[in-house]
Amino acid sequence: MTATRSFPRKVAWGVSAWLLGAVLLAAAVWLWPAGPVDHVVSRSWALSPEDHPPAPAGVPLAGEQPMGAVLSAGYGRDTVWVRLAVDPGLSRERAGEALLLRIRPGYLDDIVLFDPLAGSTPIGPVGDHHPLAPQLRPSTVFNLALAPGEQPREIWVRLRSQSTRLAHFEVLREHDLWRADARSTAWGALYLAALVMLLVWGVAQMLVRRDALAASFIALQAASLVYGASSLGFLRLFAEAGADVLWIDRLTSVMAITATGSAFGFNALLLREMQVPRWGHWLARACLLLFPLLLALQFTGDTLRALQLNMLLVLVGPVLFLLMALAAPRGIAGQSVSDAPTARRLGLAYFWLLLLLTVLAALPGLGLVDGGIISLYIIMLHGVVSGLLMLAMLTYRVYGLLQQRELLAAEAGYNRREVQREKAFRQDREKLLAMLAHELKTPLATVRMLLGTLGLAPRALRSAQTAVADMNAVIERCLQVGQLDEGALRVASQPCDLAELATRVVQAHPAHARVALTLPAPACVHSDPQLLETVLRNLVDNAVKYSPPETTVQLDLQVPDGGGVQLTVRNTVGPAGKPDPAKVFTKYYRHAQARRWTGSGLGLYLVNGLVQTLGGRLRYVDEGLGIAFALWLPQPTDKETVCG
């Protein structure tokens, strides 16, 4: 139990380290030097199919509306025109330094700048659908140089994109732009490093214990890593100047759908372990089937619709997952019974936070609400935070599995000790029974010998002899049952005549006049004659003992078409009643009304065990007014010695 007890401490230290890192990160953000001066003093946007600036400076466009820090135009095929009022005088001490337009995020398709100081000549284009040449130098975001000039003016930005038209525009001095680029690149690299660390942790978990949930976690982190590298613009840093980067745009779209599908798959597996209702399983499977359709739309060229539907699933999925989790009766798998409420609360906390983050990410992306700067990266934040939550849950799950494994090991040890104790007790009991049987057999033999010298009346003598025979039979059964249970019986199978054995057993029985034999010609079986004689003697004795005295016990010998030989012993039901079919071959079982007769409850148990040892079968048959026991035995092969 030492490893399990120390495991919560390790988890606590790990969580503390993460919290300390978060505090230091927040402090670094708080103490970070003030950002660069943004020379944009007002923003507005409108939709228009025109390819050139739709209105001169100061003239509003139809449908034009003010814009906050971020454009939230959702998905669509229309051209978005963004009007920016620029005042270079906000940084007079650096007048003359070039002004540049910086556009985020780095996965927009087509951006063109119109500056009145540049005349009617557009500046650009830049974007995922264009080579890198128009940019001054490689960057994870897009930038365009404004025309030289220090006077205030309005510039137009034309934006077209098949992905969500969620964008931030700022005009910075050249030195400030490079500082801003360095800062965003550092944060992006830190984000990708966190994803790599989570991916490595997932692979380590998979190596320790192969598990579908851990494999799904690895797939999710790998997809998030590739999507993050492409959407944050890191892949463009490795492209040559003037190179076609359209493949990056296509990869980003594919990985956006793949990452969402991987998240759905992970959550579906997690909910399965929380034992969601059946409708939850079918709903999760139906959602997963949608992602191959989205990828098919993407590969057929309908990228806009594929990404729009993907963002709708990002918004709707967490709502469905939370409803399923609320309907689930248990928490994540592997927890002990006492930890089940805690595990369920942990699972619910994960799905609540997942819902919050995805709503904050999806609503601005769909253009349903205006977003801030954070909305550009909330998907990235969602990837890290949800990854950390998954890590915490999987860690807790491993802790639960370790507890469960130690509990099972303790139970297995206890069971082994109980088995050994039971085995020792059974051996002692069998030794005692064997000793008592051997000690009783000699006095019984003496009693049987002396009965003839006492001058008893014939009826009294027969009763005494029957009682002694019954006691001797009980002792013999106890000895044989002990040998059977211990596997000490030695079987010497050989061809023998079942008809001859049955005749000999019946003739030796005191009540042989009540037994009717229906026997054909010699019926050879492959068996041990001594053990088979014990079986027949017990069956005949049982039938005679528990049937009315005036009835006949019938022995029928047949050779079925399927092979083998079958001997059926039938008798009429007597005062003892019918045995319970489910218990008839159980050790020590006796019908309540049969206790007036001498017996141990071992006869049929012994017979059934001997028949199985001999390779045969014994069936109990209820025939209404009577009962029967059907004994089937195999016949010898052609190569064996024939009977007689």
mmCIF file of N, CA, C and O in Angstrom, residues 462-516:
data_model
loop_
_atom_site.group_PDB
_atom_site.id
_atom_site.type_symbol
_atom_site.label_atom_id
_atom_site.label_comp_id
_atom_site.label_asym_id
_atom_site.label_seq_id
_atom_site.Cartn_x
_atom_site.Cartn_y
_atom_site.Cartn_z
ATOM 1 N N ARG A 462 -32.856 -60.333 9.662
ATOM 2 C CA ARG A 462 -32.769 -59.614 8.389
ATOM 3 C C ARG A 462 -32.672 -58.106 8.623
ATOM 4 O O ARG A 462 -31.922 -57.411 7.950
ATOM 5 N N SER A 463 -33.432 -57.596 9.582
ATOM 6 C CA SER A 463 -33.380 -56.156 9.877
ATOM 7 C C SER A 463 -32.000 -55.748 10.360
ATOM 8 O O SER A 463 -31.449 -54.713 9.962
ATOM 9 N N ALA A 464 -31.432 -56.563 11.241
ATOM 10 C CA ALA A 464 -30.103 -56.236 11.755
ATOM 11 C C ALA A 464 -29.065 -56.284 10.648
ATOM 12 O O ALA A 464 -28.183 -55.423 10.545
ATOM 13 N N GLN A 465 -29.167 -57.330 9.806
ATOM 14 C CA GLN A 465 -28.213 -57.446 8.702
ATOM 15 C C GLN A 465 -28.356 -56.275 7.712
ATOM 16 O O GLN A 465 -27.359 -55.758 7.193
ATOM 17 N N THR A 466 -29.593 -55.827 7.467
ATOM 18 C CA THR A 466 -29.824 -54.674 6.569
ATOM 19 C C THR A 466 -29.215 -53.409 7.154
ATOM 20 O O THR A 466 -28.585 -52.604 6.448
ATOM 21 N N ALA A 467 -29.400 -53.236 8.479
ATOM 22 C CA ALA A 467 -28.838 -52.046 9.127
ATOM 23 C C ALA A 467 -27.319 -52.040 9.037
ATOM 24 O O ALA A 467 -26.694 -51.012 8.747
ATOM 25 N N VAL A 468 -26.721 -53.192 9.280
ATOM 26 C CA VAL A 468 -25.262 -53.277 9.179
ATOM 27 C C VAL A 468 -24.811 -53.005 7.745
ATOM 28 O O VAL A 468 -23.816 -52.307 7.504
ATOM 29 N N ALA A 469 -25.549 -53.551 6.759
ATOM 30 C CA ALA A 469 -25.201 -53.335 5.352
ATOM 31 C C ALA A 469 -25.315 -51.858 4.980
ATOM 32 O O ALA A 469 -24.467 -51.314 4.253
ATOM 33 N N ASP A 470 -26.366 -51.208 5.516
ATOM 34 C CA ASP A 470 -26.530 -49.776 5.235
ATOM 35 C C ASP A 470 -25.375 -48.969 5.821
ATOM 36 O O ASP A 470 -24.839 -48.057 5.177
ATOM 37 N N MET A 471 -25.002 -49.285 7.052
ATOM 38 C CA MET A 471 -23.885 -48.578 7.675
ATOM 39 C C MET A 471 -22.594 -48.807 6.901
ATOM 40 O O MET A 471 -21.805 -47.882 6.683
ATOM 41 N N ASN A 472 -22.404 -50.033 6.472
ATOM 42 C CA ASN A 472 -21.201 -50.343 5.694
ATOM 43 C C ASN A 472 -21.204 -49.594 4.357
ATOM 44 O O ASN A 472 -20.168 -49.121 3.891
ATOM 45 N N ALA A 473 -22.393 -49.468 3.731
ATOM 46 C CA ALA A 473 -22.498 -48.737 2.459
ATOM 47 C C ALA A 473 -22.165 -47.256 2.644
ATOM 48 O O ALA A 473 -21.499 -46.639 1.808
ATOM 49 N N VAL A 474 -22.655 -46.675 3.759
ATOM 50 C CA VAL A 474 -22.355 -45.267 4.044
ATOM 51 C C VAL A 474 -20.855 -45.068 4.192
ATOM 52 O O VAL A 474 -20.262 -44.112 3.661
ATOM 53 N N ILE A 475 -20.217 -45.995 4.919
ATOM 54 C CA ILE A 475 -18.772 -45.883 5.115
ATOM 55 C C ILE A 475 -18.042 -45.995 3.773
ATOM 56 O O ILE A 475 -17.120 -45.233 3.479
ATOM 57 N N GLU A 476 -18.457 -46.942 2.939
ATOM 58 C CA GLU A 476 -17.827 -47.114 1.630
ATOM 59 C C GLU A 476 -17.987 -45.859 0.769
ATOM 60 O O GLU A 476 -17.053 -45.432 0.089
ATOM 61 N N ARG A 477 -19.170 -45.250 0.816
ATOM 62 C CA ARG A 477 -19.401 -44.040 0.025
ATOM 63 C C ARG A 477 -18.516 -42.897 0.506
ATOM 64 O O ARG A 477 -17.984 -42.129 -0.294
ATOM 65 N N CYS A 478 -18.390 -42.755 1.818
ATOM 66 C CA CYS A 478 -17.531 -41.698 2.353
ATOM 67 C C CYS A 478 -16.098 -41.878 1.861
ATOM 68 O O CYS A 478 -15.437 -40.908 1.458
ATOM 69 N N LEU A 479 -15.608 -43.109 1.880
ATOM 70 C CA LEU A 479 -14.251 -43.369 1.417
ATOM 71 C C LEU A 479 -14.109 -43.071 -0.075
ATOM 72 O O LEU A 479 -13.138 -42.452 -0.517
ATOM 73 N N GLN A 480 -15.094 -43.499 -0.846
ATOM 74 C CA GLN A 480 -15.011 -43.293 -2.293
ATOM 75 C C GLN A 480 -15.155 -41.812 -2.663
ATOM 76 O O GLN A 480 -14.485 -41.324 -3.578
ATOM 77 N N VAL A 481 -16.032 -41.082 -1.953
ATOM 78 C CA VAL A 481 -16.178 -39.648 -2.218
ATOM 79 C C VAL A 481 -14.883 -38.916 -1.908
ATOM 80 O O VAL A 481 -14.448 -38.008 -2.636
ATOM 81 N N GLY A 482 -14.224 -39.305 -0.809
ATOM 82 C CA GLY A 482 -12.940 -38.692 -0.486
ATOM 83 C C GLY A 482 -11.920 -38.926 -1.576
ATOM 84 O O GLY A 482 -11.184 -38.012 -1.976
ATOM 85 N N GLN A 483 -11.861 -40.163 -2.077
ATOM 86 C CA GLN A 483 -10.933 -40.459 -3.169
ATOM 87 C C GLN A 483 -11.293 -39.682 -4.439
ATOM 88 O O GLN A 483 -10.421 -39.197 -5.165
ATOM 89 N N LEU A 484 -12.601 -39.551 -4.695
ATOM 90 C CA LEU A 484 -13.052 -38.819 -5.884
ATOM 91 C C LEU A 484 -12.666 -37.344 -5.800
ATOM 92 O O LEU A 484 -12.153 -36.756 -6.761
ATOM 93 N N ASP A 485 -12.920 -36.717 -4.641
ATOM 94 C CA ASP A 485 -12.619 -35.293 -4.478
ATOM 95 C C ASP A 485 -11.123 -35.024 -4.556
ATOM 96 O O ASP A 485 -10.700 -33.964 -5.036
ATOM 97 N N GLU A 486 -10.338 -35.938 -4.063
ATOM 98 C CA GLU A 486 -8.888 -35.753 -4.079
ATOM 99 C C GLU A 486 -8.268 -36.181 -5.399
ATOM 100 O O GLU A 486 -7.064 -36.030 -5.599
ATOM 101 N N GLY A 487 -9.061 -36.741 -6.307
ATOM 102 C CA GLY A 487 -8.519 -37.210 -7.574
ATOM 103 C C GLY A 487 -7.642 -38.435 -7.416
ATOM 104 O O GLY A 487 -6.736 -38.662 -8.220
ATOM 105 N N ALA A 488 -7.912 -39.199 -6.370
ATOM 106 C CA ALA A 488 -7.072 -40.368 -6.074
ATOM 107 C C ALA A 488 -7.618 -41.656 -6.675
ATOM 108 O O ALA A 488 -7.049 -42.729 -6.466
ATOM 109 N N LEU A 489 -8.759 -41.566 -7.374
ATOM 110 C CA LEU A 489 -9.316 -42.775 -7.976
ATOM 111 C C LEU A 489 -8.463 -43.225 -9.161
ATOM 112 O O LEU A 489 -8.084 -42.415 -10.014
ATOM 113 N N ARG A 490 -8.183 -44.494 -9.217
ATOM 114 C CA ARG A 490 -7.431 -45.054 -10.330
ATOM 115 C C ARG A 490 -8.402 -45.766 -11.265
ATOM 116 O O ARG A 490 -9.110 -46.681 -10.853
ATOM 117 N N VAL A 491 -8.442 -45.296 -12.492
ATOM 118 C CA VAL A 491 -9.370 -45.842 -13.481
ATOM 119 C C VAL A 491 -8.614 -46.790 -14.392
ATOM 120 O O VAL A 491 -7.601 -46.421 -14.995
ATOM 121 N N ALA A 492 -9.114 -48.026 -14.483
ATOM 122 C CA ALA A 492 -8.531 -49.033 -15.386
ATOM 123 C C ALA A 492 -9.595 -49.414 -16.409
ATOM 124 O O ALA A 492 -10.314 -50.409 -16.269
ATOM 125 N N SER A 493 -9.739 -48.576 -17.432
ATOM 126 C CA SER A 493 -10.792 -48.787 -18.437
ATOM 127 C C SER A 493 -10.425 -49.937 -19.363
ATOM 128 O O SER A 493 -9.260 -50.105 -19.738
ATOM 129 N N GLN A 494 -11.461 -50.689 -19.711
ATOM 130 C CA GLN A 494 -11.299 -51.815 -20.622
ATOM 131 C C GLN A 494 -12.669 -52.177 -21.183
ATOM 132 O O GLN A 494 -13.695 -51.783 -20.630
ATOM 133 N N PRO A 495 -12.748 -52.896 -22.290
ATOM 134 C CA PRO A 495 -14.051 -53.332 -22.786
ATOM 135 C C PRO A 495 -14.706 -54.291 -21.789
ATOM 136 O O PRO A 495 -14.070 -55.222 -21.288
ATOM 137 N N CYS A 496 -15.964 -54.061 -21.471
ATOM 138 C CA CYS A 496 -16.700 -54.939 -20.559
ATOM 139 C C CYS A 496 -18.168 -54.971 -20.969
ATOM 140 O O CYS A 496 -18.653 -54.059 -21.644
ATOM 141 N N ASP A 497 -18.864 -56.011 -20.518
ATOM 142 C CA ASP A 497 -20.264 -56.218 -20.896
ATOM 143 C C ASP A 497 -21.161 -55.575 -19.853
ATOM 144 O O ASP A 497 -21.237 -56.015 -18.706
ATOM 145 N N LEU A 498 -21.844 -54.479 -20.247
ATOM 146 C CA LEU A 498 -22.719 -53.770 -19.322
ATOM 147 C C LEU A 498 -23.911 -54.635 -18.929
ATOM 148 O O LEU A 498 -24.377 -54.577 -17.784
ATOM 149 N N ALA A 499 -24.423 -55.443 -19.840
ATOM 150 C CA ALA A 499 -25.561 -56.317 -19.525
ATOM 151 C C ALA A 499 -25.188 -57.324 -18.440
ATOM 152 O O ALA A 499 -25.956 -57.590 -17.504
ATOM 153 N N GLU A 500 -23.998 -57.888 -18.555
ATOM 154 C CA GLU A 500 -23.549 -58.864 -17.556
ATOM 155 C C GLU A 500 -23.370 -58.208 -16.182
ATOM 156 O O GLU A 500 -23.774 -58.761 -15.154
ATOM 157 N N LEU A 501 -22.777 -57.001 -16.172
ATOM 158 C CA LEU A 501 -22.587 -56.291 -14.907
ATOM 159 C C LEU A 501 -23.923 -55.965 -14.257
ATOM 160 O O LEU A 501 -24.105 -56.127 -13.043
ATOM 161 N N ALA A 502 -24.893 -55.472 -15.068
ATOM 162 C CA ALA A 502 -26.209 -55.129 -14.532
ATOM 163 C C ALA A 502 -26.899 -56.367 -13.960
ATOM 164 O O ALA A 502 -27.523 -56.311 -12.890
ATOM 165 N N THR A 503 -26.794 -57.496 -14.653
ATOM 166 C CA THR A 503 -27.413 -58.739 -14.163
ATOM 167 C C THR A 503 -26.792 -59.156 -12.833
ATOM 168 O O THR A 503 -27.501 -59.529 -11.884
ATOM 169 N N ARG A 504 -25.471 -59.082 -12.735
ATOM 170 C CA ARG A 504 -24.806 -59.491 -11.504
ATOM 171 C C ARG A 504 -25.183 -58.591 -10.337
ATOM 172 O O ARG A 504 -25.416 -59.050 -9.216
ATOM 173 N N VAL A 505 -25.276 -57.260 -10.579
ATOM 174 C CA VAL A 505 -25.634 -56.324 -9.512
ATOM 175 C C VAL A 505 -27.057 -56.586 -9.031
ATOM 176 O O VAL A 505 -27.338 -56.591 -7.826
ATOM 177 N N VAL A 506 -27.985 -56.828 -9.973
ATOM 178 C CA VAL A 506 -29.392 -57.063 -9.595
ATOM 179 C C VAL A 506 -29.519 -58.366 -8.802
ATOM 180 O O VAL A 506 -30.221 -58.434 -7.774
ATOM 181 N N GLN A 507 -28.877 -59.413 -9.256
ATOM 182 C CA GLN A 507 -28.984 -60.703 -8.571
ATOM 183 C C GLN A 507 -28.401 -60.658 -7.156
ATOM 184 O O GLN A 507 -28.867 -61.371 -6.261
ATOM 185 N N ALA A 508 -27.386 -59.782 -6.948
ATOM 186 C CA ALA A 508 -26.776 -59.686 -5.626
ATOM 187 C C ALA A 508 -27.583 -58.800 -4.681
ATOM 188 O O ALA A 508 -27.305 -58.785 -3.467
ATOM 189 N N HIS A 509 -28.553 -58.070 -5.211
ATOM 190 C CA HIS A 509 -29.329 -57.158 -4.360
ATOM 191 C C HIS A 509 -30.360 -57.955 -3.558
ATOM 192 O O HIS A 509 -31.002 -58.868 -4.098
ATOM 193 N N PRO A 510 -30.568 -57.616 -2.274
ATOM 194 C CA PRO A 510 -31.550 -58.358 -1.457
ATOM 195 C C PRO A 510 -32.954 -58.323 -2.036
ATOM 196 O O PRO A 510 -33.725 -59.269 -1.866
ATOM 197 N N ALA A 511 -33.306 -57.230 -2.718
ATOM 198 C CA ALA A 511 -34.664 -57.100 -3.279
ATOM 199 C C ALA A 511 -34.645 -57.347 -4.776
ATOM 200 O O ALA A 511 -35.353 -56.677 -5.541
ATOM 201 N N HIS A 512 -33.890 -58.362 -5.209
ATOM 202 C CA HIS A 512 -33.768 -58.588 -6.646
ATOM 203 C C HIS A 512 -35.076 -59.023 -7.288
ATOM 204 O O HIS A 512 -35.264 -58.870 -8.492
ATOM 205 N N ALA A 513 -36.007 -59.513 -6.484
ATOM 206 C CA ALA A 513 -37.290 -59.945 -7.048
ATOM 207 C C ALA A 513 -38.101 -58.752 -7.561
ATOM 208 O O ALA A 513 -38.997 -58.923 -8.397
ATOM 209 N N ARG A 514 -37.823 -57.560 -7.063
ATOM 210 C CA ARG A 514 -38.577 -56.362 -7.486
ATOM 211 C C ARG A 514 -37.974 -55.707 -8.723
ATOM 212 O O ARG A 514 -38.503 -54.714 -9.217
ATOM 213 N N VAL A 515 -36.870 -56.213 -9.212
ATOM 214 C CA VAL A 515 -36.167 -55.561 -10.318
ATOM 215 C C VAL A 515 -36.398 -56.351 -11.600
ATOM 216 O O VAL A 515 -36.171 -57.562 -11.630
ATOM 217 N N ALA A 516 -36.875 -55.660 -12.639
ATOM 218 C CA ALA A 516 -37.116 -56.265 -13.951
ATOM 219 C C ALA A 516 -36.043 -55.781 -14.913
ATOM 220 O O ALA A 516 -35.790 -54.571 -15.033
#
